[in-house]
PDB file of C-alpha atoms and ligand atoms in Angstrom:
ATOM      1  CA  MET N   1     -55.576 -10.255  54.916  1.00 78.00           C
ATOM      2  CA  GLU N   2     -51.934  -8.428  54.071  1.00 91.00           C
ATOM      3  CA  LYS N   3     -53.573  -6.614  57.411  1.00 96.00           C
ATOM      4  CA  THR N   4     -54.216  -9.187  59.652  1.00 97.00           C
ATOM      5  CA  ALA N   5     -50.665 -10.844  58.648  1.00 97.00           C
ATOM      6  CA  LEU N   6     -49.095  -7.235  59.869  1.00 98.00           C
ATOM      7  CA  LEU N   7     -50.841  -7.444  62.846  1.00 98.00           C
ATOM      8  CA  THR N   8     -50.363 -10.882  63.673  1.00 98.00           C
ATOM      9  CA  GLY N   9     -46.332 -10.045  63.276  1.00 98.00           C
ATOM     10  CA  PHE N  10     -46.657  -7.069  65.748  1.00 98.00           C
ATOM     11  CA  VAL N  11     -48.322  -9.679  67.615  1.00 98.00           C
ATOM     12  CA  VAL N  12     -45.995 -12.658  66.952  1.00 98.00           C
ATOM     13  CA  MET N  13     -42.260 -10.500  67.281  1.00 98.00           C
ATOM     14  CA  SER N  14     -43.520  -8.286  70.469  1.00 98.00           C
ATOM     15  CA  LEU N  15     -43.783 -11.677  72.593  1.00 98.00           C
ATOM     16  CA  GLY N  16     -41.696 -13.197  71.195  1.00 98.00           C
ATOM     17  CA  SER N  17     -38.871 -11.165  71.629  1.00 98.00           C
ATOM     18  CA  LEU N  18     -40.092 -11.165  75.676  1.00 98.00           C
ATOM     19  CA  ALA N  19     -39.839 -15.078  75.597  1.00 98.00           C
ATOM     20  CA  LEU N  20     -36.422 -15.091  74.427  1.00 98.00           C
ATOM     21  CA  TYR N  21     -35.511 -12.397  76.523  1.00 97.00           C
ATOM     22  CA  ALA N  22     -36.741 -14.877  79.619  1.00 96.00           C
ATOM     23  CA  LYS N  23     -35.885 -18.230  78.695  1.00 94.00           C
ATOM     24  CA  GLY N  24     -32.365 -17.154  77.005  1.00 93.00           C
ATOM     25  CA  PRO N  25     -28.820 -17.660  79.107  1.00 91.00           C
ATOM     26  CA  LYS N  26     -28.080 -15.345  81.277  1.00 90.00           C
ATOM     27  CA  SER N  27     -24.593 -16.629  83.070  1.00 90.00           C
ATOM     28  CA  ASN N  28     -21.513 -13.872  81.185  1.00 89.00           C
ATOM     29  CA  ALA N  29     -20.162 -15.932  79.264  1.00 87.00           C
ATOM     30  CA  VAL N  30     -23.337 -15.592  76.609  1.00 90.00           C
ATOM     31  CA  ARG N  31     -25.759 -13.128  77.998  1.00 93.00           C
ATOM     32  CA  HIS N  32     -24.703 -11.217  75.360  1.00 92.00           C
ATOM     33  CA  HIS N  33     -25.839 -13.547  73.333  1.00 94.00           C
ATOM     34  CA  THR N  34     -29.382 -12.976  75.045  1.00 96.00           C
ATOM     35  CA  GLN N  35     -29.294  -9.880  74.959  1.00 96.00           C
ATOM     36  CA  ILE N  36     -29.096  -9.505  70.836  1.00 96.00           C
ATOM     37  CA  HIS N  37     -31.518 -12.521  70.605  1.00 97.00           C
ATOM     38  CA  SER N  38     -34.369 -10.655  72.365  1.00 98.00           C
ATOM     39  CA  LEU N  39     -33.557  -7.687  70.354  1.00 98.00           C
ATOM     40  CA  VAL N  40     -34.023  -8.917  66.969  1.00 98.00           C
ATOM     41  CA  PRO N  41     -37.488  -9.312  67.473  1.00 98.00           C
ATOM     42  CA  PHE N  42     -37.893  -6.187  69.494  1.00 98.00           C
ATOM     43  CA  ILE N  43     -37.176  -4.790  66.248  1.00 98.00           C
ATOM     44  CA  ALA N  44     -38.769  -6.449  64.194  1.00 98.00           C
ATOM     45  CA  ALA N  45     -42.326  -5.680  66.174  1.00 98.00           C
ATOM     46  CA  THR N  46     -41.714  -2.478  65.823  1.00 98.00           C
ATOM     47  CA  SER N  47     -41.376  -3.110  61.643  1.00 98.00           C
ATOM     48  CA  TYR N  48     -44.358  -4.963  61.895  1.00 98.00           C
ATOM     49  CA  LEU N  49     -46.036  -2.194  64.176  1.00 98.00           C
ATOM     50  CA  ALA N  50     -45.316   0.262  60.870  1.00 98.00           C
ATOM     51  CA  MET N  51     -46.195  -1.985  58.023  1.00 98.00           C
ATOM     52  CA  TYR N  52     -49.925  -2.377  60.351  1.00 98.00           C
ATOM     53  CA  LEU N  53     -50.687   1.516  60.091  1.00 98.00           C
ATOM     54  CA  GLY N  54     -49.148   2.198  56.828  1.00 97.00           C
ATOM     55  CA  THR N  55     -46.168   4.086  57.689  1.00 98.00           C
ATOM     56  CA  MET N  56     -43.904   3.987  55.388  1.00 97.00           C
ATOM     57  CA  VAL N  57     -45.330   1.918  52.902  1.00 97.00           C
ATOM     58  CA  LEU N  58     -45.017   3.202  49.341  1.00 97.00           C
ATOM     59  CA  THR N  59     -46.385   2.227  46.279  1.00 96.00           C
ATOM     60  CA  ARG N  60     -44.254   1.542  43.042  1.00 95.00           C
ATOM     61  CA  GLN N  61     -45.725   2.924  39.230  1.00 94.00           C
ATOM     62  CA  ASP N  62     -47.147   0.238  38.533  1.00 93.00           C
ATOM     63  CA  GLY N  63     -49.143  -0.649  41.427  1.00 94.00           C
ATOM     64  CA  VAL N  64     -46.292  -2.852  43.738  1.00 95.00           C
ATOM     65  CA  THR N  65     -46.949  -2.921  47.641  1.00 95.00           C
ATOM     66  CA  LEU N  66     -43.946  -1.508  48.836  1.00 96.00           C
ATOM     67  CA  TYR N  67     -43.075  -2.126  52.679  1.00 97.00           C
ATOM     68  CA  LEU N  68     -40.328   0.185  53.081  1.00 98.00           C
ATOM     69  CA  PRO N  69     -40.229  -0.600  57.168  1.00 98.00           C
ATOM     70  CA  ARG N  70     -39.192  -4.092  56.107  1.00 98.00           C
ATOM     71  CA  TYR N  71     -35.607  -3.115  54.814  1.00 98.00           C
ATOM     72  CA  ALA N  72     -35.321  -0.834  57.712  1.00 98.00           C
ATOM     73  CA  ASP N  73     -35.772  -4.228  59.841  1.00 98.00           C
ATOM     74  CA  TRP N  74     -33.382  -5.858  58.046  1.00 98.00           C
ATOM     75  CA  LEU N  75     -31.235  -3.287  57.861  1.00 98.00           C
ATOM     76  CA  PHE N  76     -30.800  -3.679  61.954  1.00 98.00           C
ATOM     77  CA  THR N  77     -31.271  -7.306  62.540  1.00 98.00           C
ATOM     78  CA  THR N  78     -29.764  -9.273  60.233  1.00 98.00           C
ATOM     79  CA  PRO N  79     -25.750  -7.766  61.765  1.00 98.00           C
ATOM     80  CA  LEU N  80     -27.449  -8.290  65.333  1.00 98.00           C
ATOM     81  CA  LEU N  81     -27.494 -12.336  64.150  1.00 98.00           C
ATOM     82  CA  LEU N  82     -24.466 -11.982  62.261  1.00 98.00           C
ATOM     83  CA  ALA N  83     -23.220 -10.510  64.957  1.00 96.00           C
ATOM     84  CA  GLY N  84     -23.608 -13.115  67.852  1.00 96.00           C
ATOM     85  CA  LEU N  85     -21.901 -15.342  64.823  1.00 97.00           C
ATOM     86  CA  VAL N  86     -18.187 -13.653  64.867  1.00 96.00           C
ATOM     87  CA  ALA N  87     -18.959 -13.289  68.609  1.00 93.00           C
ATOM     88  CA  LEU N  88     -19.085 -17.137  68.714  1.00 94.00           C
ATOM     89  CA  ALA N  89     -15.950 -17.619  66.316  1.00 94.00           C
ATOM     90  CA  LEU N  90     -13.679 -14.806  67.861  1.00 93.00           C
ATOM     91  CA  HIS N  91     -14.062 -15.632  71.236  1.00 87.00           C
ATOM     92  CA  GLU N  92     -10.480 -16.324  71.415  1.00 78.00           C
ATOM     93  CA  HIS N  93      -9.821 -13.832  69.131  1.00 80.00           C
ATOM     94  CA  PRO N  94     -11.619 -10.964  69.985  1.00 75.00           C
ATOM     95  CA  ARG N  95      -8.934  -8.216  68.390  1.00 79.00           C
ATOM     96  CA  GLN N  96     -10.304  -9.985  65.297  1.00 81.00           C
ATOM     97  CA  GLY N  97     -12.272  -6.857  65.044  1.00 84.00           C
ATOM     98  CA  GLY N  98     -11.956  -6.450  61.322  1.00 93.00           C
ATOM     99  CA  TYR N  99     -14.056  -9.976  60.448  1.00 95.00           C
ATOM    100  CA  LEU N 100     -17.168  -8.305  62.119  1.00 96.00           C
ATOM    101  CA  VAL N 101     -16.877  -4.535  59.686  1.00 96.00           C
ATOM    102  CA  ALA N 102     -16.712  -6.647  56.835  1.00 97.00           C
ATOM    103  CA  ILE N 103     -19.391  -8.842  57.724  1.00 98.00           C
ATOM    104  CA  ILE N 104     -21.740  -6.318  57.795  1.00 98.00           C
ATOM    105  CA  GLY N 105     -20.457  -3.381  55.765  1.00 98.00           C
ATOM    106  CA  LEU N 106     -21.339  -6.616  52.933  1.00 98.00           C
ATOM    107  CA  ASP N 107     -25.066  -7.346  54.822  1.00 98.00           C
ATOM    108  CA  ALA N 108     -25.860  -3.293  55.096  1.00 98.00           C
ATOM    109  CA  LEU N 109     -24.534  -3.874  51.175  1.00 98.00           C
ATOM    110  CA  MET N 110     -27.097  -6.542  50.947  1.00 98.00           C
ATOM    111  CA  ILE N 111     -30.056  -4.320  52.526  1.00 98.00           C
ATOM    112  CA  VAL N 112     -28.968  -1.342  50.601  1.00 98.00           C
ATOM    113  CA  THR N 113     -28.836  -3.043  47.385  1.00 98.00           C
ATOM    114  CA  GLY N 114     -31.998  -5.269  47.534  1.00 98.00           C
ATOM    115  CA  LEU N 115     -34.051  -2.539  48.350  1.00 98.00           C
ATOM    116  CA  LEU N 116     -33.317  -0.460  45.419  1.00 98.00           C
ATOM    117  CA  SER N 117     -33.948  -3.786  43.338  1.00 97.00           C
ATOM    118  CA  ALA N 118     -37.109  -3.106  44.960  1.00 97.00           C
ATOM    119  CA  ILE N 119     -37.803   0.299  44.248  1.00 96.00           C
ATOM    120  CA  SER N 120     -36.593   0.361  40.750  1.00 96.00           C
ATOM    121  CA  PHE N 121     -39.579  -0.052  38.727  1.00 94.00           C
ATOM    122  CA  ASP N 122     -37.393  -0.608  35.536  1.00 95.00           C
ATOM    123  CA  GLY N 123     -37.004  -4.794  35.424  1.00 95.00           C
ATOM    124  CA  THR N 124     -33.386  -4.695  33.809  1.00 96.00           C
ATOM    125  CA  VAL N 125     -32.450  -1.579  36.723  1.00 97.00           C
ATOM    126  CA  ARG N 126     -34.466  -4.389  39.336  1.00 96.00           C
ATOM    127  CA  LEU N 127     -32.780  -6.993  37.657  1.00 97.00           C
ATOM    128  CA  VAL N 128     -28.530  -5.794  38.364  1.00 98.00           C
ATOM    129  CA  TRP N 129     -29.748  -4.350  41.931  1.00 98.00           C
ATOM    130  CA  PHE N 130     -30.945  -7.975  42.674  1.00 98.00           C
ATOM    131  CA  LEU N 131     -27.424  -9.350  41.242  1.00 98.00           C
ATOM    132  CA  TRP N 132     -25.486  -7.108  43.082  1.00 98.00           C
ATOM    133  CA  SER N 133     -27.398  -8.191  46.096  1.00 98.00           C
ATOM    134  CA  CYS N 134     -26.846 -11.096  45.563  1.00 98.00           C
ATOM    135  CA  ALA N 135     -23.169 -11.264  45.138  1.00 98.00           C
ATOM    136  CA  ALA N 136     -22.774  -9.076  49.026  1.00 98.00           C
ATOM    137  CA  PHE N 137     -24.881 -11.653  50.261  1.00 98.00           C
ATOM    138  CA  ALA N 138     -22.325 -14.335  48.357  1.00 98.00           C
ATOM    139  CA  GLY N 139     -19.523 -12.573  50.646  1.00 98.00           C
ATOM    140  CA  VAL N 140     -21.949 -13.023  53.551  1.00 98.00           C
ATOM    141  CA  TYR N 141     -21.958 -16.663  53.342  1.00 98.00           C
ATOM    142  CA  ALA N 142     -18.148 -16.996  52.421  1.00 98.00           C
ATOM    143  CA  ILE N 143     -16.990 -14.970  55.816  1.00 98.00           C
ATOM    144  CA  LEU N 144     -18.914 -16.985  57.781  1.00 98.00           C
ATOM    145  CA  TRP N 145     -18.433 -19.926  56.036  1.00 98.00           C
ATOM    146  CA  GLY N 146     -14.160 -19.571  55.714  1.00 98.00           C
ATOM    147  CA  PRO N 147     -12.642 -17.209  58.010  1.00 96.00           C
ATOM    148  CA  LEU N 148     -14.486 -18.404  61.379  1.00 97.00           C
ATOM    149  CA  ARG N 149     -15.641 -21.405  60.462  1.00 97.00           C
ATOM    150  CA  GLN N 150     -12.331 -22.243  60.472  1.00 96.00           C
ATOM    151  CA  ARG N 151     -11.967 -19.907  63.690  1.00 94.00           C
ATOM    152  CA  SER N 152     -14.953 -22.379  65.864  1.00 95.00           C
ATOM    153  CA  ALA N 153     -12.935 -25.756  64.735  1.00 96.00           C
ATOM    154  CA  SER N 154      -9.545 -24.900  65.850  1.00 94.00           C
ATOM    155  CA  TYR N 155     -11.774 -24.525  68.935  1.00 92.00           C
ATOM    156  CA  GLY N 156     -13.121 -27.772  68.660  1.00 93.00           C
ATOM    157  CA  GLY N 157     -15.710 -29.639  71.603  1.00 93.00           C
ATOM    158  CA  ALA N 158     -19.710 -27.981  72.048  1.00 93.00           C
ATOM    159  CA  LEU N 159     -18.240 -24.132  71.069  1.00 94.00           C
ATOM    160  CA  ASP N 160     -17.504 -25.582  67.600  1.00 96.00           C
ATOM    161  CA  GLU N 161     -20.700 -27.492  67.246  1.00 96.00           C
ATOM    162  CA  ALA N 162     -22.194 -24.148  68.744  1.00 96.00           C
ATOM    163  CA  TYR N 163     -21.125 -22.103  65.739  1.00 97.00           C
ATOM    164  CA  ARG N 164     -21.400 -24.744  63.108  1.00 98.00           C
ATOM    165  CA  LYS N 165     -25.001 -25.419  63.733  1.00 98.00           C
ATOM    166  CA  ASN N 166     -25.670 -22.006  64.218  1.00 98.00           C
ATOM    167  CA  THR N 167     -24.271 -21.293  61.258  1.00 98.00           C
ATOM    168  CA  THR N 168     -26.141 -23.993  59.219  1.00 98.00           C
ATOM    169  CA  GLN N 169     -29.695 -22.669  60.001  1.00 98.00           C
ATOM    170  CA  LEU N 170     -29.330 -19.413  59.908  1.00 98.00           C
ATOM    171  CA  SER N 171     -27.441 -20.094  56.016  1.00 98.00           C
ATOM    172  CA  VAL N 172     -30.521 -22.464  54.824  1.00 98.00           C
ATOM    173  CA  VAL N 173     -32.886 -19.907  56.251  1.00 98.00           C
ATOM    174  CA  TRP N 174     -31.731 -16.818  55.221  1.00 98.00           C
ATOM    175  CA  LEU N 175     -31.833 -18.496  51.419  1.00 98.00           C
ATOM    176  CA  ALA N 176     -35.520 -18.794  51.612  1.00 98.00           C
ATOM    177  CA  TYR N 177     -35.422 -14.885  51.217  1.00 98.00           C
ATOM    178  CA  PRO N 178     -33.399 -14.343  48.258  1.00 98.00           C
ATOM    179  CA  VAL N 179     -36.082 -16.936  46.743  1.00 98.00           C
ATOM    180  CA  VAL N 180     -39.948 -15.152  47.463  1.00 98.00           C
ATOM    181  CA  PHE N 181     -38.253 -11.976  46.677  1.00 98.00           C
ATOM    182  CA  ALA N 182     -37.358 -12.871  43.131  1.00 97.00           C
ATOM    183  CA  LEU N 183     -40.746 -14.383  43.506  1.00 97.00           C
ATOM    184  CA  GLY N 184     -43.185 -12.020  45.104  1.00 96.00           C
ATOM    185  CA  PRO N 185     -44.841  -8.558  43.602  1.00 94.00           C
ATOM    186  CA  GLU N 186     -40.647  -6.915  43.720  1.00 90.00           C
ATOM    187  CA  GLY N 187     -39.383  -9.147  41.420  1.00 90.00           C
ATOM    188  CA  PHE N 188     -40.897 -11.927  38.785  1.00 89.00           C
ATOM    189  CA  GLY N 189     -44.636 -11.625  40.423  1.00 91.00           C
ATOM    190  CA  THR N 190     -45.172 -14.858  40.636  1.00 95.00           C
ATOM    191  CA  ILE N 191     -46.460 -14.573  43.931  1.00 96.00           C
ATOM    192  CA  SER N 192     -49.958 -12.064  45.451  1.00 95.00           C
ATOM    193  CA  SER N 193     -49.154  -9.551  47.719  1.00 95.00           C
ATOM    194  CA  ALA N 194     -50.744 -11.028  50.344  1.00 96.00           C
ATOM    195  CA  ALA N 195     -49.442 -14.512  50.601  1.00 97.00           C
ATOM    196  CA  SER N 196     -45.651 -13.173  49.889  1.00 97.00           C
ATOM    197  CA  VAL N 197     -46.857 -11.615  53.526  1.00 97.00           C
ATOM    198  CA  TRP N 198     -47.616 -14.392  54.802  1.00 98.00           C
ATOM    199  CA  ILE N 199     -44.735 -16.018  53.264  1.00 98.00           C
ATOM    200  CA  ILE N 200     -41.953 -14.034  54.824  1.00 98.00           C
ATOM    201  CA  LEU N 201     -44.080 -13.738  58.961  1.00 98.00           C
ATOM    202  CA  ILE N 202     -43.002 -17.662  58.778  1.00 98.00           C
ATOM    203  CA  LEU N 203     -39.328 -17.025  57.902  1.00 98.00           C
ATOM    204  CA  ASP N 204     -39.508 -14.247  59.714  1.00 98.00           C
ATOM    205  CA  VAL N 205     -40.225 -15.589  62.915  1.00 98.00           C
ATOM    206  CA  VAL N 206     -38.195 -19.043  62.403  1.00 98.00           C
ATOM    207  CA  ALA N 207     -34.782 -16.640  61.074  1.00 98.00           C
ATOM    208  CA  LYS N 208     -35.581 -14.130  64.558  1.00 98.00           C
ATOM    209  CA  VAL N 209     -37.299 -16.268  67.725  1.00 98.00           C
ATOM    210  CA  VAL N 210     -36.850 -19.614  65.992  1.00 98.00           C
ATOM    211  CA  TYR N 211     -33.467 -19.226  65.861  1.00 98.00           C
ATOM    212  CA  GLY N 212     -32.688 -17.392  68.518  1.00 97.00           C
ATOM    213  CA  TYR N 213     -34.240 -20.022  70.797  1.00 97.00           C
ATOM    214  CA  VAL N 214     -32.651 -22.745  69.123  1.00 97.00           C
ATOM    215  CA  ALA N 215     -28.918 -20.858  68.608  1.00 96.00           C
ATOM    216  CA  GLY N 216     -29.181 -19.794  72.724  1.00 94.00           C
ATOM    217  CA  GLU N 217     -29.682 -23.666  74.151  1.00 95.00           C
ATOM    218  CA  ARG N 218     -26.828 -24.923  71.841  1.00 94.00           C
ATOM    219  CA  LEU N 219     -25.179 -21.720  73.462  1.00 94.00           C
ATOM    220  CA  LYS N 220     -26.156 -23.124  76.772  1.00 92.00           C
ATOM    221  CA  ALA N 221     -24.689 -25.586  76.828  1.00 91.00           C
ATOM    222  CA  ALA N 222     -21.512 -24.060  75.219  1.00 91.00           C
ATOM    223  CA  GLU N 223     -21.326 -22.271  78.446  1.00 90.00           C
ATOM    224  CA  PRO N 224     -19.164 -24.007  80.425  1.00 89.00           C
ATOM    225  CA  GLU N 225     -16.580 -24.227  78.074  1.00 86.00           C
ATOM    226  CA  LEU N 226     -17.151 -20.550  76.688  1.00 86.00           C
ATOM    227  CA  GLN N 227     -16.606 -20.004  80.378  1.00 85.00           C
ATOM    228  CA  ARG N 228     -13.165 -21.903  81.062  1.00 73.00           C
ATOM    229  CA  ARG N 229     -11.559 -19.353  77.912  1.00 60.00           C
TER     230      ARG N 229
HETATM  231  C1  RET H   1     -33.510  -9.127  49.671  1.00 64.10           C
HETATM  232  C2  RET H   1     -33.659  -8.727  48.472  1.00 64.10           C
HETATM  233  C3  RET H   1     -32.462  -9.498  46.876  1.00 64.10           C
HETATM  234  C4  RET H   1     -31.177 -10.248  47.136  1.00 64.10           C
HETATM  235  C5  RET H   1     -31.645 -10.423  47.683  1.00 64.10           C
HETATM  236  C6  RET H   1     -31.627 -10.687  49.677  1.00 64.10           C
HETATM  237  C7  RET H   1     -31.251 -11.118  50.528  1.00 64.10           C
HETATM  238  C8  RET H   1     -32.207 -10.350  51.779  1.00 64.10           C
HETATM  239  C9  RET H   1     -32.572 -11.498  53.483  1.00 64.10           C
HETATM  240  C10 RET H   1     -32.951 -11.224  54.122  1.00 64.10           C
HETATM  241  C11 RET H   1     -32.328 -11.230  55.941  1.00 64.10           C
HETATM  242  C12 RET H   1     -33.046 -11.074  56.165  1.00 64.10           C
HETATM  243  C13 RET H   1     -33.245 -11.987  57.421  1.00 64.10           C
HETATM  244  C14 RET H   1     -33.859 -11.009  58.766  1.00 64.10           C
HETATM  245  C15 RET H   1     -34.416 -11.588  60.555  1.00 64.10           C
HETATM  246  O1  RET H   1     -33.727 -11.952  61.181  1.00 64.10           O
HETATM  247  C16 RET H   1     -32.945  -8.230  49.615  1.00 64.10           C
HETATM  248  C17 RET H   1     -33.841 -10.828  50.080  1.00 64.10           C
HETATM  249  C18 RET H   1     -29.908 -11.663  48.816  1.00 64.10           C
HETATM  250  C19 RET H   1     -30.974 -12.690  53.491  1.00 64.10           C
HETATM  251  C20 RET H   1     -32.698 -12.706  58.275  1.00 64.10           C
END
């Protein structure tokens, strides 16, 4: 059951990576976004392959299966997805790279403390790390919707529309991850291990492949503006 999901993840992510590269915009102004969006499922395919093969798949003292490649995947893919949004918002302010460092720092803290929560056997320790991770997650949202949103609003037009829509979509989909984690075997255990693997697979397809495609289409619409600036 879980093996099927993991193999499906490997196949879907591999094909998704190729499709995003083939379909994404290629002009000088936006090519880097296409590269980012096809690299993300390539990394995810690697993680699904590792999980399918059982590489870095451990068992917690209470028998819960820990899929560690997932956290390695997230540690690389989530900063890439955020970097795409930062590049868009800072199009006219490329020297304000501090936002990139800050948002990636918070994001990495979120994933690493999420991993600490998952591997913790003690329920209280697990909850503390979970909440700590959520605090870092809130920081990521604060940067996306605060200073970066402000920069993007100052441009207006299709560029701002692309930033707003991509950021909204990302914010909504990402929110599901901590919820599934909390309900899954790593947290309260309301959802079975197999169900959580399938649900996260669906979330991963939406957050990486569907998002990559739709974000690319919105960037195509903003291409003339991005070229002019
Ligand atoms: C964890 C557990 C602890 C609390 C929080 C989490 C957030 C995870 C997120 C993951 C997003 C992953 C994506 C992958 C696809 O590219 C680590 C589950 C807040 C937001 C989008």
